[in-house]
Amino acid sequence: MIASALVIGGGIAGMSAALVLSRLGVPVDLIDADPEWRTYGAGISVTGTSLRALDDLGMLDEVRARGNVASGIKGRSPDGSILFEVPPSPDAPPIQCSGGIMRSELHEILSLRVKASPVRVRLGLKVAGMDDQGDSVAVAFSDGTQGNYDLVVGADGIYSQTRNALFPDAPQAVFTGQGCWRAVAPRPEGMTGTEMFFGGQVKLGFNPVSSTHMYMFALENVPDNPRYAEHELVDRLKKLLNGFGSYVAQVRDGLGAHSLVNYRPLEWQLLADPWYKGRVVLIGDAAHATTPHMASGAGMAIEDALVLGRELAAHDGIEQALAAFMAHRFERARIVVENSVRIGTIEMTGGDQVEANRMLGGTLAALQQPY
Ligand SMILES: Cc1cc2nc3c(=O)[nH]c(=O)nc-3n(C[C@H](O)[C@H](O)[C@H](O)COP(=O)(O)OP(=O)(O)OC[C@H]3O[C@@H](n4cnc5c(N)ncnc54)[C@H](O)[C@@H]3O)c2cc1C
């Protein structure tokens, strides 16, 4: 086993990795570039695979308490009429459920655990240089301090500087042609779980994030990749919601300057196998960033951390452990990223929705297999 680890990036992947390694008895340093260690104000959908991973990390009860976990889903057409309904099943195991939680809540659940663990957290810090010396990695930090580690885990997100340092020729994130709008609003009466509106120009979904609130996401086709000023967001989103039936008009009319509204162009990147070189390994969005079509980024990031810990515990040598880690992770990440991007392309080109549904169902079913 390793005697020390550095985790670069304190997002979902990095915090999970730090906790997993620390629980194995490894002294861990976790650094994050953000001095405030913040996340942004949006909800996040948690699929069955994400819930199982959170359960395996020991956090499912807190996610249930601070977010919303349910089973069942309603599919609606743009006018609000029900296309299909999978009723909730009270005894469904986590893998058969889905849910939503505010990113700030999930961040707090994870970061409080990290702070309560032996992990040493250092904020406002980046890596200035890394030298893999074979038997350890010498790291120079941006504040002039240095460290020496048996293992370095790069979990610094889609624009990972660790990835750039390790694999300078790796492709950068690619814009897909869609943008994602998210807003938080009071939960309409009767909404118990995920609801999706299919078939319009905009794909719209709702997910409760607490007993009182839900978050809404809307995918828009934006081939020219527009950028919006903060003050334009609410009005632009309201326009996109025009024409939808059921409770959507009520949600739209309730949006205002007070609302949390967020817009992100969708990007993806999938690093070729292997995601490691020597004693430095990449996990989470640093290795495989996907569009939200499967809402599986969080679960995949946590699974990466759990599998990394499992393989490090099972192998004496780092090389063997990282090779075993890759054997479990690459194909799983590949189908999520490639099929998510493909579904987005079908949406943008008005392609075969049956193929998109089959791909979504098939990928989510594959993800239900043990990781
Ligand atoms: C629009 C959109 C909607 C999404 N919706 C969902 C969803 O509903 N469900 C879902 O499961 N997933 C969703 N995802 C994906 C999900 O957000 C990501 O997969 C997940 O957050 C990845 O976590 P991460 O820890 O790998 O990266 P990040 O969350 O990006 O964390 C990276 C961390 O590293 C830090 N950092 C960055 N650079 C450095 C550096 N050089 N040095 C030190 N620290 C650094 C950052 O401050 C940050 O804390 C969505 C993504 C997008 C873009």
Tab-separated table of C-alpha atoms and ligand atoms in Angstrom:
chain	number	residue	atom	x	y	z
A	1	MET	CA	0.000	0.000	0.000
A	2	ILE	CA	0.992	3.599	-0.445
A	3	ALA	CA	2.269	5.715	2.449
A	4	SER	CA	1.045	9.150	1.303
A	5	ALA	CA	-1.195	10.757	-1.300
A	6	LEU	CA	-1.909	14.175	-2.734
A	7	VAL	CA	-5.364	14.845	-4.178
A	8	ILE	CA	-5.520	17.859	-6.513
A	9	GLY	CA	-9.055	19.305	-6.622
A	10	GLY	CA	-11.731	19.216	-3.949
A	11	GLY	CA	-14.823	18.577	-6.072
A	12	ILE	CA	-16.965	15.452	-5.881
A	13	ALA	CA	-14.167	13.248	-7.285
A	14	GLY	CA	-11.371	14.697	-5.169
A	15	MET	CA	-13.288	14.732	-1.891
A	16	SER	CA	-14.429	11.148	-2.480
A	17	ALA	CA	-10.873	10.024	-3.263
A	18	ALA	CA	-9.473	11.800	-0.214
A	19	LEU	CA	-12.033	10.096	2.038
A	20	VAL	CA	-11.509	6.658	0.490
A	21	LEU	CA	-7.709	6.856	0.754
A	22	SER	CA	-7.854	8.263	4.269
A	23	ARG	CA	-10.137	5.411	5.355
A	24	LEU	CA	-7.445	3.020	4.084
A	25	GLY	CA	-5.075	4.654	6.561
A	26	VAL	CA	-3.196	6.713	3.962
A	27	PRO	CA	-2.162	10.240	5.044
A	28	VAL	CA	-3.777	12.499	2.436
A	29	ASP	CA	-3.250	16.141	1.462
A	30	LEU	CA	-6.163	17.637	-0.479
A	31	ILE	CA	-5.662	20.942	-2.264
A	32	ASP	CA	-8.174	23.115	-4.071
A	33	ALA	CA	-7.461	26.212	-6.138
A	34	ASP	CA	-10.494	28.025	-4.727
A	35	PRO	CA	-9.617	29.730	-1.417
A	36	GLU	CA	-13.319	29.620	-0.447
A	37	TRP	CA	-13.854	25.989	-1.579
A	38	ARG	CA	-17.206	26.958	-3.113
A	39	THR	CA	-19.564	25.285	-5.511
A	40	TYR	CA	-22.180	27.048	-7.617
A	41	GLY	CA	-25.901	27.482	-6.995
A	42	ALA	CA	-27.621	24.759	-8.994
A	43	GLY	CA	-29.264	21.437	-8.362
A	44	ILE	CA	-27.781	18.134	-9.437
A	45	SER	CA	-29.662	14.995	-10.466
A	46	VAL	CA	-28.542	11.790	-8.816
A	47	THR	CA	-29.256	8.622	-10.755
A	48	GLY	CA	-29.443	5.129	-9.300
A	49	THR	CA	-25.741	4.587	-9.948
A	50	SER	CA	-24.883	7.858	-8.209
A	51	LEU	CA	-27.078	6.889	-5.239
A	52	ARG	CA	-25.420	3.462	-5.004
A	53	ALA	CA	-21.970	5.112	-5.099
A	54	LEU	CA	-23.041	7.611	-2.423
A	55	ASP	CA	-24.350	4.692	-0.367
A	56	ASP	CA	-21.031	2.858	-0.746
A	57	LEU	CA	-19.275	6.027	0.361
A	58	GLY	CA	-21.546	6.087	3.435
A	59	MET	CA	-23.482	9.247	2.562
A	60	LEU	CA	-26.846	8.091	1.281
A	61	ASP	CA	-28.751	8.895	4.485
A	62	GLU	CA	-27.488	12.466	4.450
A	63	VAL	CA	-28.352	12.833	0.773
A	64	ARG	CA	-31.859	11.560	1.518
A	65	ALA	CA	-32.186	13.989	4.421
A	66	ARG	CA	-30.837	17.056	2.647
A	67	GLY	CA	-32.024	16.328	-0.895
A	68	ASN	CA	-34.787	14.272	-2.421
A	69	VAL	CA	-34.566	10.584	-3.261
A	70	ALA	CA	-37.524	8.887	-4.930
A	71	SER	CA	-38.394	6.332	-7.536
A	72	GLY	CA	-40.643	6.684	-10.556
A	73	ILE	CA	-40.631	9.222	-13.373
A	74	LYS	CA	-43.194	11.144	-15.419
A	75	GLY	CA	-42.665	11.881	-19.093
A	76	ARG	CA	-44.733	14.708	-20.555
A	77	SER	CA	-45.186	16.270	-23.968
A	78	PRO	CA	-44.548	20.045	-24.249
A	79	ASP	CA	-48.239	20.826	-23.578
A	80	GLY	CA	-47.951	18.990	-20.254
A	81	SER	CA	-49.963	15.892	-21.112
A	82	ILE	CA	-48.537	12.679	-19.678
A	83	LEU	CA	-46.696	10.511	-22.218
A	84	PHE	CA	-45.704	7.820	-19.726
A	85	GLU	CA	-45.530	7.355	-16.007
A	86	VAL	CA	-43.461	4.956	-13.927
A	87	PRO	CA	-45.136	5.057	-10.503
A	88	PRO	CA	-42.963	5.346	-7.381
A	89	SER	CA	-42.164	2.127	-5.593
A	90	PRO	CA	-41.626	2.702	-1.869
A	91	ASP	CA	-39.220	-0.225	-1.351
A	92	ALA	CA	-36.992	0.390	-4.357
A	93	PRO	CA	-33.269	-0.030	-3.585
A	94	PRO	CA	-30.991	3.000	-4.223
A	95	ILE	CA	-29.884	1.694	-7.636
A	96	GLN	CA	-33.542	1.798	-8.797
A	97	CYS	CA	-34.136	5.300	-7.432
A	98	SER	CA	-33.158	8.750	-8.576
A	99	GLY	CA	-33.151	12.113	-6.942
A	100	GLY	CA	-31.920	15.634	-6.749
A	101	ILE	CA	-29.952	17.741	-4.334
A	102	MET	CA	-28.513	21.243	-4.355
A	103	ARG	CA	-24.832	21.171	-5.272
A	104	SER	CA	-24.087	23.261	-2.181
A	105	GLU	CA	-25.756	20.610	0.023
A	106	LEU	CA	-23.824	17.744	-1.578
A	107	HIS	CA	-20.619	19.763	-1.287
A	108	GLU	CA	-21.296	20.379	2.393
A	109	ILE	CA	-22.092	16.722	3.093
A	110	LEU	CA	-18.785	15.681	1.505
A	111	SER	CA	-16.633	18.542	2.782
A	112	LEU	CA	-17.835	18.179	6.388
A	113	ARG	CA	-16.816	14.510	6.233
A	114	VAL	CA	-13.438	15.476	4.799
A	115	LYS	CA	-12.907	18.124	7.489
A	116	ALA	CA	-13.825	15.587	10.175
A	117	SER	CA	-11.322	13.082	8.758
A	118	PRO	CA	-7.516	13.110	9.097
A	119	VAL	CA	-7.252	14.552	5.543
A	120	ARG	CA	-5.198	17.764	5.516
A	121	VAL	CA	-7.079	20.342	3.412
A	122	ARG	CA	-5.172	23.254	1.910
A	123	LEU	CA	-7.174	25.862	-0.016
A	124	GLY	CA	-6.195	28.525	-2.531
A	125	LEU	CA	-3.366	26.285	-3.654
A	126	LYS	CA	-2.283	24.814	-7.001
A	127	VAL	CA	0.542	22.597	-8.132
A	128	ALA	CA	3.381	24.655	-9.606
A	129	GLY	CA	5.491	21.666	-10.656
A	130	MET	CA	5.618	17.884	-10.344
A	131	ASP	CA	8.577	15.540	-10.704
A	132	ASP	CA	7.822	11.823	-10.721
A	133	GLN	CA	11.060	10.331	-9.410
A	134	GLY	CA	9.969	6.705	-9.757
A	135	ASP	CA	9.654	5.865	-6.071
A	136	SER	CA	7.718	9.066	-5.206
A	137	VAL	CA	6.472	12.322	-6.725
A	138	ALA	CA	8.074	15.608	-5.654
A	139	VAL	CA	5.469	18.383	-5.794
A	140	ALA	CA	6.060	22.133	-5.676
A	141	PHE	CA	2.992	24.142	-4.642
A	142	SER	CA	1.997	27.633	-5.772
A	143	ASP	CA	2.726	29.078	-2.307
A	144	GLY	CA	6.353	27.957	-2.438
A	145	THR	CA	5.906	24.889	-0.191
A	146	GLN	CA	6.834	21.377	-1.304
A	147	GLY	CA	5.715	17.818	-0.662
A	148	ASN	CA	6.632	14.261	-1.516
A	149	TYR	CA	3.943	11.674	-2.230
A	150	ASP	CA	3.636	8.016	-3.159
A	151	LEU	CA	0.562	8.791	-5.263
A	152	VAL	CA	-0.913	11.941	-6.822
A	153	VAL	CA	-4.593	11.952	-7.799
A	154	GLY	CA	-5.591	14.639	-10.303
A	155	ALA	CA	-9.257	15.490	-9.713
A	156	ASP	CA	-9.162	19.059	-10.974
A	157	GLY	CA	-12.121	18.912	-13.325
A	158	ILE	CA	-12.751	19.225	-17.055
A	159	TYR	CA	-10.001	21.832	-17.603
A	160	SER	CA	-7.516	19.799	-15.544
A	161	GLN	CA	-4.037	21.298	-15.359
A	162	THR	CA	-2.822	17.942	-14.055
A	163	ARG	CA	-4.050	16.302	-17.278
A	164	ASN	CA	-2.304	18.984	-19.356
A	165	ALA	CA	0.946	18.405	-17.457
A	166	LEU	CA	0.722	14.613	-17.735
A	167	PHE	CA	-0.637	14.316	-21.277
A	168	PRO	CA	0.100	17.613	-23.075
A	169	ASP	CA	-1.190	16.224	-26.383
A	170	ALA	CA	-4.542	15.036	-25.011
A	171	PRO	CA	-7.554	16.638	-26.738
A	172	GLN	CA	-9.162	19.540	-24.874
A	173	ALA	CA	-12.858	19.770	-24.010
A	174	VAL	CA	-15.160	19.982	-27.047
A	175	PHE	CA	-18.333	22.108	-27.213
A	176	THR	CA	-21.276	19.963	-28.347
A	177	GLY	CA	-23.695	22.576	-29.712
A	178	GLN	CA	-26.078	22.539	-26.733
A	179	GLY	CA	-26.336	24.746	-23.675
A	180	CYS	CA	-27.796	23.802	-20.299
A	181	TRP	CA	-29.988	26.137	-18.277
A	182	ARG	CA	-30.651	25.436	-14.628
A	183	ALA	CA	-32.886	27.227	-12.144
A	184	VAL	CA	-34.102	26.594	-8.625
A	185	ALA	CA	-37.756	27.291	-7.830
A	186	PRO	CA	-40.510	26.292	-5.396
A	187	ARG	CA	-41.674	22.716	-5.960
A	188	PRO	CA	-45.067	22.535	-7.693
A	189	GLU	CA	-47.754	20.683	-5.769
A	190	GLY	CA	-47.897	16.970	-6.566
A	191	MET	CA	-44.333	16.727	-7.910
A	192	THR	CA	-42.808	13.714	-6.192
A	193	GLY	CA	-39.920	12.812	-8.481
A	194	THR	CA	-38.275	13.456	-11.821
A	195	GLU	CA	-40.458	14.870	-14.602
A	196	MET	CA	-39.281	15.385	-18.184
A	197	PHE	CA	-40.885	17.220	-21.112
A	198	PHE	CA	-39.960	15.627	-24.451
A	199	GLY	CA	-40.512	16.618	-28.048
A	200	GLY	CA	-40.135	20.399	-27.964
A	201	GLN	CA	-37.304	22.559	-29.282
A	202	VAL	CA	-36.061	22.632	-25.711
A	203	LYS	CA	-35.695	19.489	-23.587
A	204	LEU	CA	-36.971	20.317	-20.139
A	205	GLY	CA	-36.708	18.444	-16.857
A	206	PHE	CA	-37.609	18.950	-13.201
A	207	ASN	CA	-36.201	17.290	-10.144
A	208	PRO	CA	-37.151	17.978	-6.525
A	209	VAL	CA	-34.102	18.894	-4.419
A	210	SER	CA	-35.898	19.197	-1.065
A	211	SER	CA	-39.385	19.027	0.394
A	212	THR	CA	-39.984	22.636	-0.721
A	213	HIS	CA	-37.867	23.218	-3.824
A	214	MET	CA	-37.010	21.670	-7.157
A	215	TYR	CA	-34.500	22.453	-9.829
A	216	MET	CA	-35.266	22.729	-13.490
A	217	PHE	CA	-32.902	22.033	-16.354
A	218	ALA	CA	-33.423	22.962	-19.978
A	219	LEU	CA	-31.245	21.894	-22.893
A	220	GLU	CA	-31.155	24.346	-25.791
A	221	ASN	CA	-29.539	23.909	-29.194
A	222	VAL	CA	-27.031	26.762	-29.511
A	223	PRO	CA	-24.650	25.995	-32.432
A	224	ASP	CA	-23.037	29.456	-32.301
A	225	ASN	CA	-22.157	29.004	-28.610
A	226	PRO	CA	-23.529	32.304	-27.247
A	227	ARG	CA	-22.341	33.816	-23.966
A	228	TYR	CA	-24.783	35.646	-21.729
A	229	ALA	CA	-24.203	38.355	-19.164
A	230	GLU	CA	-25.485	37.509	-15.693
A	231	HIS	CA	-28.326	40.070	-15.933
A	232	GLU	CA	-29.665	38.496	-19.169
A	233	LEU	CA	-30.117	34.982	-17.794
A	234	VAL	CA	-33.569	35.183	-16.189
A	235	ASP	CA	-35.290	36.817	-19.175
A	236	ARG	CA	-33.620	34.479	-21.649
A	237	LEU	CA	-34.690	31.403	-19.660
A	238	LYS	CA	-38.247	32.720	-19.299
A	239	LYS	CA	-38.470	33.034	-23.096
A	240	LEU	CA	-37.379	29.420	-23.502
A	241	LEU	CA	-40.215	28.308	-21.217
A	242	ASN	CA	-42.927	30.023	-23.267
A	243	GLY	CA	-45.339	27.558	-24.787
A	244	PHE	CA	-44.897	24.738	-22.274
A	245	GLY	CA	-48.059	23.574	-20.522
A	246	SER	CA	-48.920	22.252	-17.063
A	247	TYR	CA	-47.101	23.962	-14.165
A	248	VAL	CA	-44.287	25.365	-16.372
A	249	ALA	CA	-45.957	28.767	-16.845
A	250	GLN	CA	-46.281	29.125	-13.067
A	251	VAL	CA	-42.587	28.276	-12.635
A	252	ARG	CA	-41.654	30.707	-15.406
A	253	ASP	CA	-43.676	33.557	-13.929
A	254	GLY	CA	-42.085	33.003	-10.532
A	255	LEU	CA	-38.566	33.468	-11.920
A	256	GLY	CA	-37.003	36.849	-11.212
A	257	ALA	CA	-33.886	38.651	-10.068
A	258	HIS	CA	-34.056	36.657	-6.809
A	259	SER	CA	-33.804	33.304	-8.654
A	260	LEU	CA	-30.730	31.085	-8.945
A	261	VAL	CA	-30.317	30.748	-12.707
A	262	ASN	CA	-27.250	29.255	-14.302
A	263	TYR	CA	-26.197	28.664	-17.920
A	264	ARG	CA	-23.388	26.402	-19.153
A	265	PRO	CA	-22.367	25.456	-22.702
A	266	LEU	CA	-22.090	21.660	-22.833
A	267	GLU	CA	-18.615	20.240	-23.327
A	268	TRP	CA	-17.095	16.799	-23.151
A	269	GLN	CA	-13.725	15.134	-23.142
A	270	LEU	CA	-12.616	11.527	-22.789
A	271	LEU	CA	-8.970	10.850	-22.089
A	272	ALA	CA	-7.583	7.753	-23.828
A	273	ASP	CA	-6.682	4.739	-21.697
A	274	PRO	CA	-4.576	4.887	-19.493
A	275	TRP	CA	-5.466	7.834	-17.288
A	276	TYR	CA	-2.223	7.520	-15.359
A	277	LYS	CA	1.471	7.925	-15.879
A	278	GLY	CA	3.867	6.641	-13.256
A	279	ARG	CA	2.445	7.606	-9.869
A	280	VAL	CA	-0.045	10.237	-11.076
A	281	VAL	CA	-3.628	9.235	-11.929
A	282	LEU	CA	-6.611	11.259	-13.154
A	283	ILE	CA	-10.193	10.720	-12.003
A	284	GLY	CA	-13.610	12.378	-12.401
A	285	ASP	CA	-14.093	15.071	-15.032
A	286	ALA	CA	-10.313	15.411	-15.373
A	287	ALA	CA	-10.383	11.993	-17.087
A	288	HIS	CA	-13.917	11.813	-18.507
A	289	ALA	CA	-16.253	14.803	-18.642
A	290	THR	CA	-19.679	14.131	-20.055
A	291	THR	CA	-22.795	16.085	-20.965
A	292	PRO	CA	-25.672	15.743	-18.474
A	293	HIS	CA	-27.801	13.467	-20.701
A	294	MET	CA	-27.303	10.525	-18.314
A	295	ALA	CA	-26.910	12.696	-15.192
A	296	SER	CA	-24.124	10.340	-14.156
A	297	GLY	CA	-21.045	12.570	-13.751
A	298	ALA	CA	-21.230	12.611	-9.947
A	299	GLY	CA	-21.743	8.863	-9.656
A	300	MET	CA	-18.912	8.131	-12.093
A	301	ALA	CA	-16.590	10.426	-10.129
A	302	ILE	CA	-17.420	8.704	-6.823
A	303	GLU	CA	-17.074	5.258	-8.426
A	304	ASP	CA	-13.599	6.270	-9.693
A	305	ALA	CA	-12.581	7.063	-6.127
A	306	LEU	CA	-14.046	3.848	-4.717
A	307	VAL	CA	-12.406	1.660	-7.389
A	308	LEU	CA	-9.068	3.432	-6.944
A	309	GLY	CA	-9.159	2.680	-3.217
A	310	ARG	CA	-10.284	-0.903	-3.808
A	311	GLU	CA	-7.470	-1.628	-6.287
A	312	LEU	CA	-4.803	0.075	-4.193
A	313	ALA	CA	-5.849	-2.104	-1.265
A	314	ALA	CA	-5.810	-5.241	-3.433
A	315	HIS	CA	-2.368	-4.788	-5.036
A	316	ASP	CA	1.092	-4.306	-3.598
A	317	GLY	CA	2.454	-2.315	-6.515
A	318	ILE	CA	1.056	1.018	-7.717
A	319	GLU	CA	1.472	0.071	-11.381
A	320	GLN	CA	-0.642	-3.086	-10.895
A	321	ALA	CA	-3.256	-1.179	-8.894
A	322	LEU	CA	-3.578	1.584	-11.498
A	323	ALA	CA	-3.734	-0.936	-14.359
A	324	ALA	CA	-6.538	-2.772	-12.521
A	325	PHE	CA	-8.264	0.590	-11.883
A	326	MET	CA	-8.214	1.317	-15.621
A	327	ALA	CA	-9.524	-2.138	-16.472
A	328	HIS	CA	-12.629	-1.353	-14.408
A	329	ARG	CA	-13.089	2.283	-15.400
A	330	PHE	CA	-12.344	3.036	-19.042
A	331	GLU	CA	-15.146	1.169	-20.789
A	332	ARG	CA	-17.708	2.345	-18.256
A	333	ALA	CA	-16.695	5.976	-18.750
A	334	ARG	CA	-16.502	5.579	-22.522
A	335	ILE	CA	-20.107	4.433	-22.903
A	336	VAL	CA	-21.382	7.239	-20.681
A	337	VAL	CA	-19.466	9.975	-22.516
A	338	GLU	CA	-19.951	8.699	-26.071
A	339	ASN	CA	-23.629	7.812	-25.675
A	340	SER	CA	-24.415	11.092	-23.893
A	341	VAL	CA	-22.804	13.048	-26.712
A	342	ARG	CA	-24.637	10.910	-29.293
A	343	ILE	CA	-28.009	11.553	-27.632
A	344	GLY	CA	-27.263	15.288	-27.700
A	345	THR	CA	-26.475	15.037	-31.410
A	346	ILE	CA	-29.767	13.231	-32.048
A	347	GLU	CA	-31.592	16.013	-30.186
A	348	MET	CA	-29.832	18.723	-32.179
A	349	THR	CA	-30.353	17.127	-35.577
A	350	GLY	CA	-33.929	15.943	-34.999
A	351	GLY	CA	-32.658	12.372	-35.338
A	352	ASP	CA	-34.177	9.083	-34.308
A	353	GLN	CA	-35.628	9.522	-30.796
A	354	VAL	CA	-36.188	5.765	-30.522
A	355	GLU	CA	-32.439	5.258	-30.927
A	356	ALA	CA	-31.791	7.934	-28.286
A	357	ASN	CA	-34.194	6.286	-25.819
A	358	ARG	CA	-32.678	2.866	-26.482
A	359	MET	CA	-29.183	4.255	-25.909
A	360	LEU	CA	-30.225	5.974	-22.688
A	361	GLY	CA	-31.958	2.861	-21.337
A	362	GLY	CA	-29.111	0.575	-22.431
A	363	THR	CA	-26.414	2.750	-20.884
A	364	LEU	CA	-28.251	3.221	-17.585
A	365	ALA	CA	-28.858	-0.559	-17.479
A	366	ALA	CA	-25.132	-1.219	-18.122
A	367	LEU	CA	-24.244	1.204	-15.323
A	368	GLN	CA	-26.411	-0.811	-12.931
A	369	GLN	CA	-23.889	-3.642	-13.229
A	370	PRO	CA	-21.330	-3.759	-10.411
A	371	TYR	CA	-18.508	-1.243	-10.924
B	1	LIG	C1	-24.444	21.746	-17.093
B	1	LIG	C2	-24.043	20.518	-16.361
B	1	LIG	C3	-24.996	19.784	-15.678
B	1	LIG	C4	-24.645	18.625	-14.997
B	1	LIG	N1	-25.602	17.924	-14.353
B	1	LIG	C5	-25.264	16.794	-13.712
B	1	LIG	C6	-26.255	16.051	-13.038
B	1	LIG	O1	-27.433	16.417	-13.006
B	1	LIG	N2	-25.870	14.917	-12.384
B	1	LIG	C7	-24.561	14.475	-12.376
B	1	LIG	O2	-24.261	13.446	-11.766
B	1	LIG	N3	-23.602	15.198	-13.016
B	1	LIG	C8	-23.920	16.321	-13.668
B	1	LIG	N4	-22.948	17.042	-14.298
B	1	LIG	C9	-21.566	16.545	-14.245
B	1	LIG	C10	-20.943	16.767	-12.862
B	1	LIG	O3	-21.134	18.108	-12.458
B	1	LIG	C11	-19.459	16.453	-12.903
B	1	LIG	O4	-19.255	15.206	-13.527
B	1	LIG	C12	-18.838	16.416	-11.518
B	1	LIG	O5	-19.041	17.651	-10.867
B	1	LIG	C13	-17.347	16.140	-11.651
B	1	LIG	O6	-16.718	16.329	-10.420
B	1	LIG	P1	-15.147	16.543	-10.358
B	1	LIG	O7	-14.813	16.535	-8.910
B	1	LIG	O8	-14.462	15.577	-11.256
B	1	LIG	O9	-14.861	17.966	-10.997
B	1	LIG	P2	-15.288	19.418	-10.499
B	1	LIG	O10	-16.616	19.394	-9.852
B	1	LIG	O11	-15.083	20.319	-11.657
B	1	LIG	O12	-14.231	19.755	-9.348
B	1	LIG	C14	-12.914	20.131	-9.646
B	1	LIG	C15	-12.324	20.814	-8.425
B	1	LIG	O13	-10.946	21.073	-8.698
B	1	LIG	C16	-10.633	22.406	-8.352
B	1	LIG	N5	-9.554	22.795	-9.243
B	1	LIG	C17	-9.630	23.113	-10.556
B	1	LIG	N6	-8.395	23.355	-11.041
B	1	LIG	C18	-7.530	23.185	-10.015
B	1	LIG	C19	-6.131	23.262	-9.883
B	1	LIG	N7	-5.351	23.556	-10.937
B	1	LIG	N8	-5.554	23.017	-8.687
B	1	LIG	C20	-6.328	22.695	-7.618
B	1	LIG	N9	-7.663	22.602	-7.674
B	1	LIG	C21	-8.257	22.832	-8.863
B	1	LIG	C22	-11.912	23.201	-8.543
B	1	LIG	O14	-11.923	24.352	-7.717
B	1	LIG	C23	-12.962	22.171	-8.097
B	1	LIG	O15	-13.213	22.238	-6.726
B	1	LIG	C24	-23.293	18.194	-14.996
B	1	LIG	C25	-22.310	18.940	-15.662
B	1	LIG	C26	-22.688	20.081	-16.353
B	1	LIG	C27	-21.630	20.880	-17.074
